CSV table of C-alpha atoms in Angstrom, one decimal:
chain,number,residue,atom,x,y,z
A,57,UNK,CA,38.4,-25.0,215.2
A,58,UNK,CA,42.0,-24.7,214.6
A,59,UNK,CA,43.2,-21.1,213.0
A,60,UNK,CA,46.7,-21.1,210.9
A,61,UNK,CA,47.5,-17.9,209.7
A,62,UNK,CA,50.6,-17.8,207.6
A,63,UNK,CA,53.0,-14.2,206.6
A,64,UNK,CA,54.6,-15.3,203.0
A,65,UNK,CA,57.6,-14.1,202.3
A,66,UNK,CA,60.1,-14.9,199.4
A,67,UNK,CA,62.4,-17.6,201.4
A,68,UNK,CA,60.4,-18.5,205.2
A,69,UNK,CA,57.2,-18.4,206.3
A,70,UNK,CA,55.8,-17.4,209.7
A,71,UNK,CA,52.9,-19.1,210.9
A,72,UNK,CA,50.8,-18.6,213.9
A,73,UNK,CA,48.3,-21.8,215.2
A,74,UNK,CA,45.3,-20.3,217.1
A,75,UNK,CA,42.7,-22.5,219.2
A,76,UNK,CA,39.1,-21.7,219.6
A,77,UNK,CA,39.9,-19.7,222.5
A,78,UNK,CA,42.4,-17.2,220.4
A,79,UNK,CA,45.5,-19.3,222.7
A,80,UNK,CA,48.4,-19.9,220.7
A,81,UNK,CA,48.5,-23.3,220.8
A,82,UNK,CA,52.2,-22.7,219.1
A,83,UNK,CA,54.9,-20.1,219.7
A,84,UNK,CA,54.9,-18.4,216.7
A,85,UNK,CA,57.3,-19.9,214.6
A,86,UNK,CA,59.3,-20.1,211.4
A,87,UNK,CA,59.3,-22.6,208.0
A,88,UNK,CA,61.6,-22.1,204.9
A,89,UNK,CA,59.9,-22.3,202.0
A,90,UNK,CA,61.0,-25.6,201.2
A,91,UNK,CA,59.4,-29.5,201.2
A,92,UNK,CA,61.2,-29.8,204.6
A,93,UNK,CA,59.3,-26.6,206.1
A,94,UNK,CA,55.9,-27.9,204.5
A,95,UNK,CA,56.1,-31.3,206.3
A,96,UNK,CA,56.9,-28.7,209.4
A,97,UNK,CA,53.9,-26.8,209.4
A,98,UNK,CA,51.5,-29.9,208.7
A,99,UNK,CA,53.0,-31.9,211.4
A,100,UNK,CA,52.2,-29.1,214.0
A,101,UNK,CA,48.7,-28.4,212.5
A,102,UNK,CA,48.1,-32.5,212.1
A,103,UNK,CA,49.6,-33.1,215.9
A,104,UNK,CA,46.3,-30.6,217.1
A,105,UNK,CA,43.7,-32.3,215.0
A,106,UNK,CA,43.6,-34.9,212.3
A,107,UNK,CA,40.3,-33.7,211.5
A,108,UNK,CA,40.6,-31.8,208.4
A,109,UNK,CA,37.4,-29.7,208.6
A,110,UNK,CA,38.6,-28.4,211.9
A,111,UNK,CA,41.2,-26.8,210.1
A,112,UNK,CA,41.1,-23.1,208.8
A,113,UNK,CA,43.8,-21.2,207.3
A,114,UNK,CA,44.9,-17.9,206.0
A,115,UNK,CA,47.8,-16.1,204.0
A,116,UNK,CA,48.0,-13.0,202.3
A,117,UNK,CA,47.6,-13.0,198.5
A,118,UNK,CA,51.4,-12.2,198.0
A,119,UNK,CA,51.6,-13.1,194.2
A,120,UNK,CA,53.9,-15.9,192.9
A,121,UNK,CA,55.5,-16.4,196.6
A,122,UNK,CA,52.4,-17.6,197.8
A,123,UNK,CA,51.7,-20.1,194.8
A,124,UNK,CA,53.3,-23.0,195.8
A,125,UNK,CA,52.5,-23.2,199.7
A,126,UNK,CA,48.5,-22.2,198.5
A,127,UNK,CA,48.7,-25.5,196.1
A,128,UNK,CA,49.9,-27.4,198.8
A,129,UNK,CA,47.4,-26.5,201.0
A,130,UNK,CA,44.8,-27.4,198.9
A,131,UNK,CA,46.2,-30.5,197.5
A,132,UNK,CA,45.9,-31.1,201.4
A,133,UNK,CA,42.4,-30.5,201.7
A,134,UNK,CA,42.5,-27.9,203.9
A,135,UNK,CA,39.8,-24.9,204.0
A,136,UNK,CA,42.6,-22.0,202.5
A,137,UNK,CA,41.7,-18.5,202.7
A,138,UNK,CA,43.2,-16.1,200.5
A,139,UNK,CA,43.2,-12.5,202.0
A,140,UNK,CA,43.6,-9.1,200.5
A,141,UNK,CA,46.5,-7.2,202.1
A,142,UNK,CA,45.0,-4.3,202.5
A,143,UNK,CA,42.6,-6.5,204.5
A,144,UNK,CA,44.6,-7.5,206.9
A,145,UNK,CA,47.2,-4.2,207.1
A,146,UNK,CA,43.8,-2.5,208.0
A,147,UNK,CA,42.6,-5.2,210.5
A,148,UNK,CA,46.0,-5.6,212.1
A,149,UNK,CA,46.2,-1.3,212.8
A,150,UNK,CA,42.7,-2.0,214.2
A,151,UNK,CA,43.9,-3.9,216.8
A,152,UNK,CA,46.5,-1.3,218.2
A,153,UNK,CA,47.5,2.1,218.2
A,154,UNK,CA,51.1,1.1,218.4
A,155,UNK,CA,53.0,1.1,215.2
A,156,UNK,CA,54.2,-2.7,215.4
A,157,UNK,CA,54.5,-4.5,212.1
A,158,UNK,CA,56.6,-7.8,212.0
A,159,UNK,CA,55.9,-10.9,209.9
A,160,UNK,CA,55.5,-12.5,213.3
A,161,UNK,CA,52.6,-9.8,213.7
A,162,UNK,CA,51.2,-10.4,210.4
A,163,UNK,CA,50.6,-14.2,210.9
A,164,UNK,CA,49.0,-13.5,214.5
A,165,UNK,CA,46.3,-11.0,212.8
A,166,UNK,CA,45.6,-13.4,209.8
A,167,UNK,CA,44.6,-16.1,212.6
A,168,UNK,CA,42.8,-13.4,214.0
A,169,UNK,CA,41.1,-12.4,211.2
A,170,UNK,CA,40.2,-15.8,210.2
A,171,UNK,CA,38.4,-16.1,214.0
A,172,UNK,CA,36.5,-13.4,213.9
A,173,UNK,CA,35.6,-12.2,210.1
A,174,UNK,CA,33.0,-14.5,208.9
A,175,UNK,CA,32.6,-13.0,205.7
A,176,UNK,CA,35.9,-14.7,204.6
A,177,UNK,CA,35.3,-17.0,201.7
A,178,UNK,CA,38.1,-20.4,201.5
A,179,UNK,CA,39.7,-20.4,198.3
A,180,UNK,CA,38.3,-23.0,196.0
A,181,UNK,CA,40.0,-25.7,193.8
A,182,UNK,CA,38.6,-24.4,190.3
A,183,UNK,CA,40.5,-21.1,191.3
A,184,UNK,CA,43.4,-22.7,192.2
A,185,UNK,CA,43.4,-24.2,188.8
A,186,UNK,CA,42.5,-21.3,187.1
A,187,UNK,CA,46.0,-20.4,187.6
A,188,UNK,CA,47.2,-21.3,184.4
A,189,UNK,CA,44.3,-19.4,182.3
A,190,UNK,CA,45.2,-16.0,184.4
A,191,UNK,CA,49.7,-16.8,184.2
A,192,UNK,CA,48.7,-16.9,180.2
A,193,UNK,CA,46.0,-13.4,180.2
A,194,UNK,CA,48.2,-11.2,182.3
A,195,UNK,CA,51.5,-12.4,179.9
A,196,UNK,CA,49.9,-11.7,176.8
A,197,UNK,CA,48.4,-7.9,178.8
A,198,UNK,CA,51.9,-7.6,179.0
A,199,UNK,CA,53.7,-8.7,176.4
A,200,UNK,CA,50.7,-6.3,174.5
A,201,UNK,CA,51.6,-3.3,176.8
A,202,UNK,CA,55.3,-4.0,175.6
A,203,UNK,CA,54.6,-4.0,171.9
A,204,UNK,CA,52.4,-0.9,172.0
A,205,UNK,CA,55.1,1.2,173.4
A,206,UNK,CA,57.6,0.0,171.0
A,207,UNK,CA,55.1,0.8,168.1
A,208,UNK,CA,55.0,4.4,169.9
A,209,UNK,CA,58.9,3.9,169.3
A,210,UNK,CA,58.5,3.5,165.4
A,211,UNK,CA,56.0,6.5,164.9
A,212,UNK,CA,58.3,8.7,166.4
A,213,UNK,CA,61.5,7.6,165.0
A,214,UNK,CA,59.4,7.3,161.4
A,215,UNK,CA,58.6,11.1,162.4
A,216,UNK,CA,62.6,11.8,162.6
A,217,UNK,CA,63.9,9.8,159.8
A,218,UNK,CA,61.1,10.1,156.9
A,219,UNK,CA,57.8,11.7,158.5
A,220,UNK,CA,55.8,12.5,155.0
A,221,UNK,CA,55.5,8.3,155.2
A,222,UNK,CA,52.9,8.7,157.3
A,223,UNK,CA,50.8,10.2,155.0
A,224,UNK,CA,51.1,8.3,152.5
A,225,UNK,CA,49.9,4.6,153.9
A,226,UNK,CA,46.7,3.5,156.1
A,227,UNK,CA,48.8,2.8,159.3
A,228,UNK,CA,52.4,2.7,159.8
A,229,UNK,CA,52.1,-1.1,161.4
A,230,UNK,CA,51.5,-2.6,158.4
A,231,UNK,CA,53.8,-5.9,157.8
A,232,UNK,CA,54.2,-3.9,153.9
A,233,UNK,CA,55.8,-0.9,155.8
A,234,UNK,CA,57.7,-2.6,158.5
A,235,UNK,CA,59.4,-4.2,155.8
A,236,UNK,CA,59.7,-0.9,153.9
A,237,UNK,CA,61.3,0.3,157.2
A,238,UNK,CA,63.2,-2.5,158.2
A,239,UNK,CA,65.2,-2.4,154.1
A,240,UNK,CA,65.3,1.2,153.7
A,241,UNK,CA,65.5,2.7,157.7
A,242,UNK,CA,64.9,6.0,156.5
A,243,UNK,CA,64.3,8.4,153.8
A,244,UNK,CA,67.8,8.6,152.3
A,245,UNK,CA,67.3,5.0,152.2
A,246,UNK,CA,64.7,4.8,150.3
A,247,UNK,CA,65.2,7.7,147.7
A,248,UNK,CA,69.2,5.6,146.6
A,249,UNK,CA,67.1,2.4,146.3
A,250,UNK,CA,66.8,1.1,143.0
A,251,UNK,CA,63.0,1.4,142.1
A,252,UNK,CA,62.7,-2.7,140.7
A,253,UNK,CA,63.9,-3.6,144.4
A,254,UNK,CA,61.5,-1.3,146.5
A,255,UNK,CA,58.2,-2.5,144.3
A,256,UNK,CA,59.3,-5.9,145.1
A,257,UNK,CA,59.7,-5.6,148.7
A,258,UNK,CA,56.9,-3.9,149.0
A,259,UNK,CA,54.5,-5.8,146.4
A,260,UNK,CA,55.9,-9.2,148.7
A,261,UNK,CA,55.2,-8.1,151.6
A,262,UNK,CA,51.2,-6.5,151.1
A,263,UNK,CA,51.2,-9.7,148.9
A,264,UNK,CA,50.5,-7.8,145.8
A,265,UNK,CA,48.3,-5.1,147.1
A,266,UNK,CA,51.1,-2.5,146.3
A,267,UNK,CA,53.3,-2.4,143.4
A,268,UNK,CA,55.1,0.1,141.1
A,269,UNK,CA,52.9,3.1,141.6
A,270,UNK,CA,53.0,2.8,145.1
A,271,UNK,CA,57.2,2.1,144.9
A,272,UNK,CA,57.1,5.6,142.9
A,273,UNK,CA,55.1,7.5,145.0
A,274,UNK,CA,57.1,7.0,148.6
A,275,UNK,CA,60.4,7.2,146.5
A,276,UNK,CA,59.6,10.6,144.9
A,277,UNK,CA,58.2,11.6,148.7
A,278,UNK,CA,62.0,10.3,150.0
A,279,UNK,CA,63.7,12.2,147.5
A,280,UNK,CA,62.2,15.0,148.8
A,281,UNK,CA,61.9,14.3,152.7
A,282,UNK,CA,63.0,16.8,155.2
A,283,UNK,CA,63.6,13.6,157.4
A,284,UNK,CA,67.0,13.8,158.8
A,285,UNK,CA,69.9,11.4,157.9
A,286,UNK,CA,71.0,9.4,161.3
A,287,UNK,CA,72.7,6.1,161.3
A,288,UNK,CA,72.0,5.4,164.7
A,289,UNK,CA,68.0,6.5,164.4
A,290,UNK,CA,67.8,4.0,161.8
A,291,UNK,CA,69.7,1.3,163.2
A,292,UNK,CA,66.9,1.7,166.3
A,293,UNK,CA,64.3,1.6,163.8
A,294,UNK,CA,65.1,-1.7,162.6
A,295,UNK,CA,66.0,-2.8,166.1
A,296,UNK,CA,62.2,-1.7,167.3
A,297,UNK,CA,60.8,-3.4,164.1
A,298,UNK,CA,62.4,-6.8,164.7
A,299,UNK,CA,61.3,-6.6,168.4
A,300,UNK,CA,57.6,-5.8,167.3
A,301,UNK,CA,57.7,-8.9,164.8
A,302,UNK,CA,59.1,-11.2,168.1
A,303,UNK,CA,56.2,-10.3,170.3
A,304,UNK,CA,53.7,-10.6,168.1
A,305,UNK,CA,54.9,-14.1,167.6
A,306,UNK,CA,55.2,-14.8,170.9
A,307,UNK,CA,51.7,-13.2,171.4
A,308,UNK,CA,50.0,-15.4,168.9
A,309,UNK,CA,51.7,-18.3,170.5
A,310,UNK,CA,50.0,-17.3,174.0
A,311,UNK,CA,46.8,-17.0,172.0
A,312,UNK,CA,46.7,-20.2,171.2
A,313,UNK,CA,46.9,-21.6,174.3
A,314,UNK,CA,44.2,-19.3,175.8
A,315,UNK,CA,42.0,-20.3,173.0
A,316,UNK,CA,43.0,-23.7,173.7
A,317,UNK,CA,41.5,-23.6,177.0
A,318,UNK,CA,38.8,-21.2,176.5
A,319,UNK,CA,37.4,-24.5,174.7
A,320,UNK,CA,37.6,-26.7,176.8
A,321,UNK,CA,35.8,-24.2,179.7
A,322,UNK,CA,32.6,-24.3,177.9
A,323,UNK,CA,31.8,-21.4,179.6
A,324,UNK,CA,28.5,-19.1,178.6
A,325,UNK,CA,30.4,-15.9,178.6
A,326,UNK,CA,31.5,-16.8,175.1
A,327,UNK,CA,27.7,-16.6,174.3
A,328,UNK,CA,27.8,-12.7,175.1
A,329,UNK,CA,28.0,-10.8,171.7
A,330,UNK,CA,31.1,-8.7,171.5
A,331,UNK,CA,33.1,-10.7,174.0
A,332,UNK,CA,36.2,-12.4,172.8
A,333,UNK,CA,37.7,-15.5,173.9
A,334,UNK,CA,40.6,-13.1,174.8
A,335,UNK,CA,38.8,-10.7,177.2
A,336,UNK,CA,36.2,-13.8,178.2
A,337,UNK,CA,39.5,-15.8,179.5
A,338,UNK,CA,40.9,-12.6,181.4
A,339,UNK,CA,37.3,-12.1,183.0
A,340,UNK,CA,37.1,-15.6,184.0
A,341,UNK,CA,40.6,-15.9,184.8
A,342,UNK,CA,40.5,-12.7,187.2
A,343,UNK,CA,37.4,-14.1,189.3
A,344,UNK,CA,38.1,-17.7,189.6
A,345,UNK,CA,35.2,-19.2,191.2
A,346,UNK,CA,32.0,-16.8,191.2
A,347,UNK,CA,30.5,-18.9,193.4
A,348,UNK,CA,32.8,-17.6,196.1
A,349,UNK,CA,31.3,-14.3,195.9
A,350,UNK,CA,27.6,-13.9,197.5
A,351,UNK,CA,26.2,-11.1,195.0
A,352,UNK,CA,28.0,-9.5,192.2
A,353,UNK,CA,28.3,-6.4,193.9
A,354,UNK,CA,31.4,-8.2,195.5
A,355,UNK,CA,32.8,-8.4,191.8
A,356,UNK,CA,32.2,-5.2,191.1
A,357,UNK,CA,33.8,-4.2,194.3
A,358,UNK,CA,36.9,-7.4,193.9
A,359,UNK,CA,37.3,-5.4,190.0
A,360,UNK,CA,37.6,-2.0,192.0
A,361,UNK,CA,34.5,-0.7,190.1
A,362,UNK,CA,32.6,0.3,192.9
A,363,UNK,CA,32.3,3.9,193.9
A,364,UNK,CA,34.0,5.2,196.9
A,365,UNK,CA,31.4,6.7,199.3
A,366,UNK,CA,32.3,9.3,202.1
A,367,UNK,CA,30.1,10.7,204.8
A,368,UNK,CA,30.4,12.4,208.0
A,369,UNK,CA,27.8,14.4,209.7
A,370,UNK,CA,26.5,16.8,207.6
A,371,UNK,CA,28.9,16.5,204.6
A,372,UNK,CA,27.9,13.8,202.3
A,373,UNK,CA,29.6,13.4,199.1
A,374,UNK,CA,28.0,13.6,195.9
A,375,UNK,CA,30.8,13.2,193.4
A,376,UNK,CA,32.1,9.8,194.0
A,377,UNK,CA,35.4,8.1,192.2
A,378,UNK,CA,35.6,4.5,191.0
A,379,UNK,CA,37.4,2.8,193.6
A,380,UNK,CA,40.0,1.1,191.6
A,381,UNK,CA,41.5,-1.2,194.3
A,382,UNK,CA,40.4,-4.3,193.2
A,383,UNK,CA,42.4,-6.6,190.2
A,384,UNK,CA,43.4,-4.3,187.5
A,385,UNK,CA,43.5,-7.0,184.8
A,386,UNK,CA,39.7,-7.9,186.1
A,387,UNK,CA,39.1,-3.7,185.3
A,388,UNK,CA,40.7,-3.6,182.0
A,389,UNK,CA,39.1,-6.7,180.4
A,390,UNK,CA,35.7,-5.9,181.9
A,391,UNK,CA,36.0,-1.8,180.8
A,392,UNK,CA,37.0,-3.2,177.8
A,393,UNK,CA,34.5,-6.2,176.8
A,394,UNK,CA,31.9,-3.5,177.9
A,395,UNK,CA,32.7,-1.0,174.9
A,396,UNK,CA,32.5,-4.2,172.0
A,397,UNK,CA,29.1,-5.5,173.7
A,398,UNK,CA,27.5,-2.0,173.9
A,399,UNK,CA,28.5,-2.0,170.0
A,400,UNK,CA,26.8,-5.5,169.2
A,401,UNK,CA,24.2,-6.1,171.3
A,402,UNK,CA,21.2,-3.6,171.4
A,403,UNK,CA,20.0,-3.9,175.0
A,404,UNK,CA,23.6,-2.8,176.5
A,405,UNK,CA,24.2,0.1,173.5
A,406,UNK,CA,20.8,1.3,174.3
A,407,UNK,CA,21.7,1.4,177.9
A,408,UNK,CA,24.8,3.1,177.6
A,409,UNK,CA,23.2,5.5,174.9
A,410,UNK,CA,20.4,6.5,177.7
A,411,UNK,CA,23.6,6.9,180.4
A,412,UNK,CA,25.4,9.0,177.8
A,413,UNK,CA,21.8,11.0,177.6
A,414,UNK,CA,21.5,11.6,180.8
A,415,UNK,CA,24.4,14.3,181.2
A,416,UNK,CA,27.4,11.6,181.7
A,417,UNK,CA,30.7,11.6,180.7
A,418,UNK,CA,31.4,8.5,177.6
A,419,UNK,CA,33.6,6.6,180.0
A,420,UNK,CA,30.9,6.8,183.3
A,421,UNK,CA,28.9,5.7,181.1
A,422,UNK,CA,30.3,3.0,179.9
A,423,UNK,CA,31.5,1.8,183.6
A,424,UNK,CA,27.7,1.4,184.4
A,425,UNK,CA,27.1,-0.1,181.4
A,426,UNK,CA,29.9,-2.7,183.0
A,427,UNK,CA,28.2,-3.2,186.3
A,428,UNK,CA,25.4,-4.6,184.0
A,429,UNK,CA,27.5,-6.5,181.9
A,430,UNK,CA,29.1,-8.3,185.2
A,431,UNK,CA,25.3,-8.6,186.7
A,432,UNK,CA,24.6,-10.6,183.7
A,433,UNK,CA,27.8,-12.4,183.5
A,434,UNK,CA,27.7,-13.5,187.4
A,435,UNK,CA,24.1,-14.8,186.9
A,436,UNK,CA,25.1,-17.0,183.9
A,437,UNK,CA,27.8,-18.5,185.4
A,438,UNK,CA,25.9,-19.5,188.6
A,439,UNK,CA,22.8,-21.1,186.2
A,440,UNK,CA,25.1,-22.4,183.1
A,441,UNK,CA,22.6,-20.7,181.1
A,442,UNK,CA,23.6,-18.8,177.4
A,443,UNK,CA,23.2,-15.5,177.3
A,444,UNK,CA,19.6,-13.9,176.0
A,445,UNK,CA,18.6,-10.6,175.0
């Protein structure tokens, strides 16, 4: 066997070619991260063996840097591993008591590792092109983390400029009142408008739900607001409200496309009551290939679900925390998807009811009502099979 292990970085590579016998068959050497650095590195691996399934290699899962030299690899048909920094940063400090870290280093312990950890799974083609699915769920997590905090934005500059709003609507993201908000930015605003002009806006934009009395009511409430009278508040609230309207475009845009391929995937998660195809996509898109896992403890563990565990001696530990190492997006969507199918499927709310019985806290609770839900999930992938009560 022939063991490549390759340190990513943003501009070169270093790569490291091990033989059966752990002898460098290469000095440890250097590639930019171009075309002409890829033909490099295969010439060297190809002018050991031509063999392909003699061939093992490694690299570190280093985000978007690694992207391109991983699809290579694979378009190559070589066995690529994909290892866990924390993996390796671990393994490599078990090799020495010296504090030596070079990428020169790295690469040597990820041939290393790939020698002598058998528990290393390669890195399949259905999670390389499961790429695209998890690009699109972690930009709309984001792009949502960006428009909640700018809707935090309008509450509190609502609460400056005209605060008695609030009581006076359902919700203050409501298309009617961000187009209140974005005519009349504030309470001075609103109590100068002309009353035939504020019932339109508003009757146009609730599409007739409110009219006249309505107009009255938050007009009579602005004339007398305590909120205060600042230009530049209110230019930010218009500025916030036009952002929120942007994102939520560009959210339903990236929607579409996960829907788009969420059909196409035919996958029996979407069978699961109380999972979306939003939450279903960032599940599926977070583990890739489950066949690459042996149990689904190793998903639970790979979502950072797990609890810790710590013993020595005589001291074992009986309060344990959630390890939360593993793929945040894979924790959210799963945390998440567990709450709505607790709520709509009676096995998994009677489950988390009997949890929430038995002395613990909602959100424990509700993580072991995850581990189940994954349990399920892993088996039904594996079998194709639609989900059953």
């Amino acid at each position: 066997m022939i063991y490549v292990g390759i340190d990513v970085a943003k501009d070169k590579h270093d790569c490291c070619i091990l033989g059966s016998e752990a002898d460098n068959l290469y000095p440890v050497f250097t590639i930019p991260n171009n075309k002409a650095g890829f033909d490099e590195l295969y010439e060297k691996i190809f002018s050991v063996t031509n063999d392909r399934t003699e061939i093992k290699v490694g690299l570190e899962a280093t985000g978007h840097y690694s992207l391109n030299l991983l699809g290579s690899l694979i378009d190559k048909g070589l066995t690529t591993c994909v290892i866990n920094p924390l993996h390796t940063n671990l393994y490599r400090k078990g090799l020495s008591l010296r504090k030596t870290k070079t990428d020169k280093v790295d690469a040597g312990s990820i041939a290393m590792m790939l020698m002598t950890d058998k528990t290393l799974k390669p890195y399949s083609d259905t999670s390389y092109h499961s790429e695209e699915l998890k690009s699109l769920t972690r930009y709309r997590f984001d792009k949502v983390q960006e428009r909640a905090k700018l809707k935090s934005s309008v509450a509190r500059l609502v609460n400056i400029l005209f605060p008695e709003l609030e009581k006076l609507v359902p919700s203050l993201h409501m298309a009617s009142v961000y187009a209140l908000l974005s005519e009349f930015p504030g309470a001075s605003y609103v109590a100068e408008s002309h009353l035939t002009h504020l019932r339109n806006v508003l009757e146009t934009a609730s599409k007739g739900r409110y009219g006249r009395d309505m107009a009255v009511t938050i007009r009579d409430a602005a004339k007398n607001s305590i909120g205060s009278v600042m230009p530049a508040k209110s230019m930010e609230l218009k500025h916030t409200i036009h952002l929120i309207e942007v994102l939520t475009d560009e959210i339903d845009e990236i929607e579409v496309s996960i829907k788009s391929i969420m059909d196409t995937c035919n996958s029996p998660i979407m069978t699961i009551p109380g999972i979306s195809y939003r939450m279903g996509a960032m599940i599926l898109a977070e583990v890739g290939d489950f066949s690459r896992f042996s149990n689904a403890d190793q998903i639970l563990a790979f979502a950072g679900l797990s609890p810790s565990t710590y013993q020595s001696g005589q001291l074992d530990s009986s309060y344990s925390h959630m390890e939360k190492r593993g793929s945040r997006y894979l924790r959210y969507a799963l945390f998440n998807a567990t709450k709505f199918v607790c709520k709509w499927d009676e096995s998994f709310g009677a489950y988390l009811s009997k949890k929430i019985s038995e002395g613990k806290h909602y959100n424990v609770a509700v993580g072991h009502a995850a581990k189940k839900l994954i349990r399920t999930i892993y088996r039904m992938e594996l079998t194709g099979e639609a989900y059953r009560k």
